[in-house]
Amino acid sequence: MNRSVLPIAFVALNLAVHAGLADMLLPAKRPAWTTSRIIGSPHPPAPYRVEVAFPDLSFKNPVEMMPEPGANRFYLTELNGKIFRFDNRPDAQAVEIADLKQDLPKFLRLLGFQFDPNFAKNRQVYVCINTENKTLEGSRISRFELTRSEPPRLVPESEEVIIKWRSGGHNGCSIHFGPEDGCMYFSIGDAEVPSPPDPLDTGQDISDILGSIQRIDVHKKSGGKNYSIPPDNPFVNTPGATPEVWAYGMRNPWRMSFDDDTKRLLVGDVGWELWEMIYDVVPGGNYGWSITEGPQPVKPDQQPGPTPILKPLISHSHVEAMSVTGGYTYRSKRIPDLYNQWIYGDYVTGKIWSFHHNGKGITNHRELLDSHIRVICFARDHQGEVFIVDYEGQIYRFQPNTQSVANTSFPRKLSQTGLFKDFKKQTPAPGVIPYEIQAEPWMDGATAKRFLAIPGSGQLDYHKRNNLAHGILRDFFKFPTNTVLAKTISLGRRHIETQILHFNGVNWLPYNYVWNDDQSEALLSDGRGADTELKLANRRAEIENRPWRLHSNAECMTCHMARPGHVLGFHHQFTDIKTSINGRPQNQQDAWIKMGLLKKKPKKAHWLKNESALQKQARAYLHANCAHCHRRGGGGTAPFELRADMPLDRMQLFDVKPNQGTFGMRDPKIITKGDPQRSVLLYRMASTGGGHMPKLGARTVDPKGLKLTWDWIAELGHDFPEPLKARPPQIYQDTGKSLQYATLLDQAARVTNERLPKAEQMPPHIYDLFERFLPESKKRKTLGANFDSAAVLKLAGHAGNGRKLFHQQERTQCINCHKLAGKGREVGPDLSQIGRKYTRAQLLQSMVTPSAFIDPRYRAVTIDTKADESITGFIVSRENGSTVLRDINGKDHTFKPYMIEHTTYGKLSLMPEGLLQSLTAQEAADLIAFLATLR
């Protein structure tokens, strides 16, 4: 939960890293910028804003806040173990009533807190505590007593441990008492670090209490425990189950509450890679983790639990949410429009939503506001007022937004913004300053011209301390209100878009002006994002269509989030460079000081002072392209960091196994020192397919950045097996051996279309490495993960071509698992007469969603042996007490009863998802046409 980061700092880098303007013309003294029309917003404002509820209070890493029963007061707990009490009034002062770090041995962190329903009589509270990580009993809920003195004190000696469980990364814990049964409900995560997903495989396992919601009666003791198990718990009579489990299949259920009218338990579950979920929890409910993460499959081969997987009530993609926090139903009369709305938020993006649950489903689901708050929890007083607790220490409440209309005069055209004297030539208006940065991010081969515009004669200053929730980082630039940062992105002479960040005094807001084809104007986009194609002339003067992504406002702010400081390129460290100004070499920031734009330069930082020039350039490149996500709290799912200020030994990069694919490599690591060919980070940079990084942003491969990173990885090792140039030239090596792509990097210029193998001659993850050498017009237009099935069915398929596809093992995998005319493997049904059984539409659907219907004969079964083997396949036969299992490679395994530890029956098909995504629409139609002929 420690969210702190160090300020970014770089030493001066070789100028080969940056590629800005050839020469900048800057005035000796900066004139005032008086032409700005970028004020307010063209979009309707959010219906609500937040205000500080208790101006005199500030806490360090608060994690829970609860109202005291029978009193108009709150208790607030901090991660470090301190507990405070304060009155529910604006001028409240907090009183410390406990410091568990001092009072309890081996205390590590405090995660949950709740009052006993009979607190007024028994003075009892419940606290969730972590002591040691990675221990079987390192997490616990304990009952304590509070004194009746004023102020009260928590009595450490009164601790009575209620229940213990394994400690790890996701420990829980939200504690509530049922409004009707008086039982304690509490949440527990999967007790592990974020990645790899669910390493304990506990999400679907109800033989333990991890990854689930528990229900116990803490007012009755039974069986030597300080609680009893309600007899109507859903798994009381399930063999092998832990009877405390009320619902399961959750990754990290972070904060929950009962809805007042429906009495339903609503839970926010922090997702893994793509989704955040809100669950409507029912007894015995299975919410999918880690077979699924909301809508997407994660570990489909995992043994499912005893009950069906239920869909989330709400799913948010990581475009708008990255760490969801459950909340409360608003019941105050102060804001009638919010009455009876269940409010929840997101820790990373600061967005807050609400909905009404009518007992059958949700209505009026809406976004209330987009804030800077690290929403760690919500709280509600006895009047029903909901408060938002910021992990950075403040407590907020809602206020209706009095700004009820958008700025109707906000410029819809770039020519109207006041940024340019001649916007077609990109000549800035008086007072608007062009600037350069040290390390350019890769933008699919495009270049950028950058401009800073500060209203009037305002100056840049520096932040003196960190406030990460607001995007304030020490020694980063401090901008005046209505500052504008603009960036025009161009391919050759063709302007594509001018991106703008506008600081309204509180938040940074993104806008995008899209240039038309004749380059006569750029128009303000609707902020929703779009995929488009650019008509560009190639070197042979031929017009090609170039795909381009115009990002949505939400996508923009996914990178320009608070944690890296909102502004990604305009940092002190990135702009402190020597460049050509007014025809002579000069330090850019020195020129700003002379012209009155910058007050003074901060103290020089000394990161990367001992590294080689190559390391400095490579790490600056990775920082510029990757570090806004790959940092603590940045949203990247892999645990490593790519900030240039992070010492190498703390980056978690080296000799660490990848958790999201190995792509056929031999013993791969994220980075293998000295061996680029076993470094998955490099593969992801080199690939254009599903394994490409970044997921959001550039879609093509940067050959110079790739070579730079290759050389850096090679330099890191002292035992690199042989010089790169000594390797024999090769374009493609069979995946049965180590995946090699040295020549992709070292000989890219000499690779021609004639030398490039055809796509059908190589598996998709190999083809993805070569596709970038093709001109855009010759690249395959594949279906991808999501496509229109109806459009495929409209195409006239060629059965002969489909027959060839069917038999190409690395393309379709069909012959790997199915027999046809006596050939192939029998891992799935024989397809000799499949066309008689299914229509074309049904055949297509069976490949798009293979688990929608599973032939019982080919149901996935996993056998775990006492010799520590685990084999998945389907049961071929059971004779004479032996079980014959055929694995996914078609090999039969015979097991005697004494050899088997566990037998698990899966609920997903052995047929993998995404079989068609690497095919073109026509290839898919051809394959369907062939299967339809099999009668």
JSON list of C-alpha atoms in Angstrom, two decimals, residues 672-782:
[
{"chain": "A", "resi": 672, "resn": "THR", "atom": "CA", "xyz": [18.12, -11.68, -19.36]},
{"chain": "A", "resi": 673, "resn": "LYS", "atom": "CA", "xyz": [21.35, -9.79, -18.80]},
{"chain": "A", "resi": 674, "resn": "GLY", "atom": "CA", "xyz": [23.63, -10.15, -21.78]},
{"chain": "A", "resi": 675, "resn": "ASP", "atom": "CA", "xyz": [21.10, -12.18, -23.82]},
{"chain": "A", "resi": 676, "resn": "PRO", "atom": "CA", "xyz": [18.54, -10.08, -25.69]},
{"chain": "A", "resi": 677, "resn": "GLN", "atom": "CA", "xyz": [17.15, -13.19, -27.37]},
{"chain": "A", "resi": 678, "resn": "ARG", "atom": "CA", "xyz": [15.77, -14.45, -24.06]},
{"chain": "A", "resi": 679, "resn": "SER", "atom": "CA", "xyz": [14.40, -11.06, -22.99]},
{"chain": "A", "resi": 680, "resn": "VAL", "atom": "CA", "xyz": [10.61, -10.84, -23.27]},
{"chain": "A", "resi": 681, "resn": "LEU", "atom": "CA", "xyz": [10.69, -7.04, -22.97]},
{"chain": "A", "resi": 682, "resn": "LEU", "atom": "CA", "xyz": [12.55, -6.95, -26.29]},
{"chain": "A", "resi": 683, "resn": "TYR", "atom": "CA", "xyz": [10.11, -9.37, -27.94]},
{"chain": "A", "resi": 684, "resn": "ARG", "atom": "CA", "xyz": [7.18, -7.16, -26.96]},
{"chain": "A", "resi": 685, "resn": "MET", "atom": "CA", "xyz": [8.93, -4.16, -28.48]},
{"chain": "A", "resi": 686, "resn": "ALA", "atom": "CA", "xyz": [9.67, -6.11, -31.68]},
{"chain": "A", "resi": 687, "resn": "SER", "atom": "CA", "xyz": [6.25, -7.68, -32.18]},
{"chain": "A", "resi": 688, "resn": "THR", "atom": "CA", "xyz": [3.23, -6.16, -33.94]},
{"chain": "A", "resi": 689, "resn": "GLY", "atom": "CA", "xyz": [0.62, -8.67, -32.79]},
{"chain": "A", "resi": 690, "resn": "GLY", "atom": "CA", "xyz": [-1.12, -9.42, -29.53]},
{"chain": "A", "resi": 691, "resn": "GLY", "atom": "CA", "xyz": [2.15, -9.44, -27.62]},
{"chain": "A", "resi": 692, "resn": "HIS", "atom": "CA", "xyz": [3.08, -5.88, -28.62]},
{"chain": "A", "resi": 693, "resn": "MET", "atom": "CA", "xyz": [3.73, -3.22, -26.01]},
{"chain": "A", "resi": 694, "resn": "PRO", "atom": "CA", "xyz": [2.53, -0.62, -25.33]},
{"chain": "A", "resi": 695, "resn": "LYS", "atom": "CA", "xyz": [-1.08, -1.80, -25.35]},
{"chain": "A", "resi": 696, "resn": "LEU", "atom": "CA", "xyz": [-2.24, 1.80, -25.58]},
{"chain": "A", "resi": 697, "resn": "GLY", "atom": "CA", "xyz": [-0.36, 4.17, -27.85]},
{"chain": "A", "resi": 698, "resn": "ALA", "atom": "CA", "xyz": [2.14, 3.31, -30.57]},
{"chain": "A", "resi": 699, "resn": "ARG", "atom": "CA", "xyz": [1.16, 0.25, -32.63]},
{"chain": "A", "resi": 700, "resn": "THR", "atom": "CA", "xyz": [4.25, -0.18, -34.77]},
{"chain": "A", "resi": 701, "resn": "VAL", "atom": "CA", "xyz": [7.85, -1.14, -34.01]},
{"chain": "A", "resi": 702, "resn": "ASP", "atom": "CA", "xyz": [10.53, 1.48, -33.46]},
{"chain": "A", "resi": 703, "resn": "PRO", "atom": "CA", "xyz": [13.67, 0.04, -35.11]},
{"chain": "A", "resi": 704, "resn": "LYS", "atom": "CA", "xyz": [16.07, 2.55, -33.52]},
{"chain": "A", "resi": 705, "resn": "GLY", "atom": "CA", "xyz": [14.59, 2.11, -30.05]},
{"chain": "A", "resi": 706, "resn": "LEU", "atom": "CA", "xyz": [14.69, -1.64, -30.53]},
{"chain": "A", "resi": 707, "resn": "LYS", "atom": "CA", "xyz": [18.38, -1.60, -31.49]},
{"chain": "A", "resi": 708, "resn": "LEU", "atom": "CA", "xyz": [19.15, 0.74, -28.59]},
{"chain": "A", "resi": 709, "resn": "THR", "atom": "CA", "xyz": [17.45, -1.60, -26.12]},
{"chain": "A", "resi": 710, "resn": "TRP", "atom": "CA", "xyz": [19.09, -4.66, -27.68]},
{"chain": "A", "resi": 711, "resn": "ASP", "atom": "CA", "xyz": [22.53, -3.15, -27.28]},
{"chain": "A", "resi": 712, "resn": "TRP", "atom": "CA", "xyz": [21.80, -2.10, -23.71]},
{"chain": "A", "resi": 713, "resn": "ILE", "atom": "CA", "xyz": [20.67, -5.60, -22.70]},
{"chain": "A", "resi": 714, "resn": "ALA", "atom": "CA", "xyz": [23.74, -7.07, -24.38]},
{"chain": "A", "resi": 715, "resn": "GLU", "atom": "CA", "xyz": [26.00, -4.65, -22.49]},
{"chain": "A", "resi": 716, "resn": "LEU", "atom": "CA", "xyz": [24.44, -5.60, -19.16]},
{"chain": "A", "resi": 717, "resn": "GLY", "atom": "CA", "xyz": [25.95, -9.10, -19.25]},
{"chain": "A", "resi": 718, "resn": "HIS", "atom": "CA", "xyz": [29.59, -10.01, -18.97]},
{"chain": "A", "resi": 719, "resn": "ASP", "atom": "CA", "xyz": [29.02, -13.55, -20.19]},
{"chain": "A", "resi": 720, "resn": "PHE", "atom": "CA", "xyz": [27.18, -12.84, -23.43]},
{"chain": "A", "resi": 721, "resn": "PRO", "atom": "CA", "xyz": [27.82, -16.08, -25.33]},
{"chain": "A", "resi": 722, "resn": "GLU", "atom": "CA", "xyz": [29.03, -14.64, -28.64]},
{"chain": "A", "resi": 723, "resn": "PRO", "atom": "CA", "xyz": [29.06, -11.36, -30.53]},
{"chain": "A", "resi": 724, "resn": "LEU", "atom": "CA", "xyz": [25.83, -10.56, -32.31]},
{"chain": "A", "resi": 725, "resn": "LYS", "atom": "CA", "xyz": [27.51, -10.21, -35.71]},
{"chain": "A", "resi": 726, "resn": "ALA", "atom": "CA", "xyz": [28.99, -13.70, -35.44]},
{"chain": "A", "resi": 727, "resn": "ARG", "atom": "CA", "xyz": [25.56, -15.34, -35.41]},
{"chain": "A", "resi": 728, "resn": "PRO", "atom": "CA", "xyz": [24.57, -17.07, -38.67]},
{"chain": "A", "resi": 729, "resn": "PRO", "atom": "CA", "xyz": [21.92, -15.13, -40.59]},
{"chain": "A", "resi": 730, "resn": "GLN", "atom": "CA", "xyz": [18.45, -16.56, -40.16]},
{"chain": "A", "resi": 731, "resn": "ILE", "atom": "CA", "xyz": [14.97, -15.23, -40.73]},
{"chain": "A", "resi": 732, "resn": "TYR", "atom": "CA", "xyz": [12.92, -17.84, -38.95]},
{"chain": "A", "resi": 733, "resn": "GLN", "atom": "CA", "xyz": [13.71, -20.71, -36.64]},
{"chain": "A", "resi": 734, "resn": "ASP", "atom": "CA", "xyz": [11.22, -23.40, -35.70]},
{"chain": "A", "resi": 735, "resn": "THR", "atom": "CA", "xyz": [9.50, -22.81, -32.35]},
{"chain": "A", "resi": 736, "resn": "GLY", "atom": "CA", "xyz": [10.57, -26.21, -31.17]},
{"chain": "A", "resi": 737, "resn": "LYS", "atom": "CA", "xyz": [13.90, -24.55, -30.49]},
{"chain": "A", "resi": 738, "resn": "SER", "atom": "CA", "xyz": [14.72, -21.28, -28.82]},
{"chain": "A", "resi": 739, "resn": "LEU", "atom": "CA", "xyz": [12.97, -18.34, -30.45]},
{"chain": "A", "resi": 740, "resn": "GLN", "atom": "CA", "xyz": [15.62, -16.28, -32.25]},
{"chain": "A", "resi": 741, "resn": "TYR", "atom": "CA", "xyz": [15.20, -12.82, -33.74]},
{"chain": "A", "resi": 742, "resn": "ALA", "atom": "CA", "xyz": [18.72, -11.44, -33.90]},
{"chain": "A", "resi": 743, "resn": "THR", "atom": "CA", "xyz": [18.53, -10.76, -37.62]},
{"chain": "A", "resi": 744, "resn": "LEU", "atom": "CA", "xyz": [15.27, -8.89, -37.18]},
{"chain": "A", "resi": 745, "resn": "LEU", "atom": "CA", "xyz": [17.21, -6.25, -35.33]},
{"chain": "A", "resi": 746, "resn": "ASP", "atom": "CA", "xyz": [20.63, -6.39, -36.92]},
{"chain": "A", "resi": 747, "resn": "GLN", "atom": "CA", "xyz": [19.65, -6.97, -40.55]},
{"chain": "A", "resi": 748, "resn": "ALA", "atom": "CA", "xyz": [16.30, -5.23, -40.84]},
{"chain": "A", "resi": 749, "resn": "ALA", "atom": "CA", "xyz": [17.46, -3.02, -43.68]},
{"chain": "A", "resi": 750, "resn": "ARG", "atom": "CA", "xyz": [18.36, -6.07, -45.79]},
{"chain": "A", "resi": 751, "resn": "VAL", "atom": "CA", "xyz": [15.14, -7.99, -45.28]},
{"chain": "A", "resi": 752, "resn": "THR", "atom": "CA", "xyz": [13.00, -7.88, -48.44]},
{"chain": "A", "resi": 753, "resn": "ASN", "atom": "CA", "xyz": [9.55, -9.12, -49.30]},
{"chain": "A", "resi": 754, "resn": "GLU", "atom": "CA", "xyz": [11.14, -11.91, -51.33]},
{"chain": "A", "resi": 755, "resn": "ARG", "atom": "CA", "xyz": [13.11, -13.21, -48.34]},
{"chain": "A", "resi": 756, "resn": "LEU", "atom": "CA", "xyz": [10.19, -12.95, -45.95]},
{"chain": "A", "resi": 757, "resn": "PRO", "atom": "CA", "xyz": [8.43, -16.30, -45.47]},
{"chain": "A", "resi": 758, "resn": "LYS", "atom": "CA", "xyz": [4.70, -16.37, -46.11]},
{"chain": "A", "resi": 759, "resn": "ALA", "atom": "CA", "xyz": [2.45, -15.91, -43.11]},
{"chain": "A", "resi": 760, "resn": "GLU", "atom": "CA", "xyz": [1.03, -19.41, -43.38]},
{"chain": "A", "resi": 761, "resn": "GLN", "atom": "CA", "xyz": [4.55, -20.85, -43.08]},
{"chain": "A", "resi": 762, "resn": "MET", "atom": "CA", "xyz": [5.06, -19.66, -39.52]},
{"chain": "A", "resi": 763, "resn": "PRO", "atom": "CA", "xyz": [3.11, -19.47, -36.25]},
{"chain": "A", "resi": 764, "resn": "PRO", "atom": "CA", "xyz": [1.42, -16.12, -35.47]},
{"chain": "A", "resi": 765, "resn": "HIS", "atom": "CA", "xyz": [3.87, -15.04, -32.75]},
{"chain": "A", "resi": 766, "resn": "ILE", "atom": "CA", "xyz": [6.72, -15.50, -35.24]},
{"chain": "A", "resi": 767, "resn": "TYR", "atom": "CA", "xyz": [4.89, -13.76, -38.08]},
{"chain": "A", "resi": 768, "resn": "ASP", "atom": "CA", "xyz": [4.21, -10.83, -35.76]},
{"chain": "A", "resi": 769, "resn": "LEU", "atom": "CA", "xyz": [7.96, -10.22, -35.64]},
{"chain": "A", "resi": 770, "resn": "PHE", "atom": "CA", "xyz": [8.24, -9.96, -39.42]},
{"chain": "A", "resi": 771, "resn": "GLU", "atom": "CA", "xyz": [5.07, -8.15, -40.39]},
{"chain": "A", "resi": 772, "resn": "ARG", "atom": "CA", "xyz": [6.57, -4.74, -39.79]},
{"chain": "A", "resi": 773, "resn": "PHE", "atom": "CA", "xyz": [8.88, -5.15, -42.80]},
{"chain": "A", "resi": 774, "resn": "LEU", "atom": "CA", "xyz": [5.91, -5.21, -45.16]},
{"chain": "A", "resi": 775, "resn": "PRO", "atom": "CA", "xyz": [4.37, -2.07, -46.64]},
{"chain": "A", "resi": 776, "resn": "GLU", "atom": "CA", "xyz": [1.02, -1.21, -45.09]},
{"chain": "A", "resi": 777, "resn": "SER", "atom": "CA", "xyz": [-0.85, -2.24, -48.23]},
{"chain": "A", "resi": 778, "resn": "LYS", "atom": "CA", "xyz": [0.58, -5.77, -48.01]},
{"chain": "A", "resi": 779, "resn": "LYS", "atom": "CA", "xyz": [0.05, -6.41, -44.32]},
{"chain": "A", "resi": 780, "resn": "ARG", "atom": "CA", "xyz": [-2.60, -8.93, -43.42]},
{"chain": "A", "resi": 781, "resn": "LYS", "atom": "CA", "xyz": [-5.86, -7.43, -42.13]},
{"chain": "A", "resi": 782, "resn": "THR", "atom": "CA", "xyz": [-6.57, -9.91, -39.39]}
]
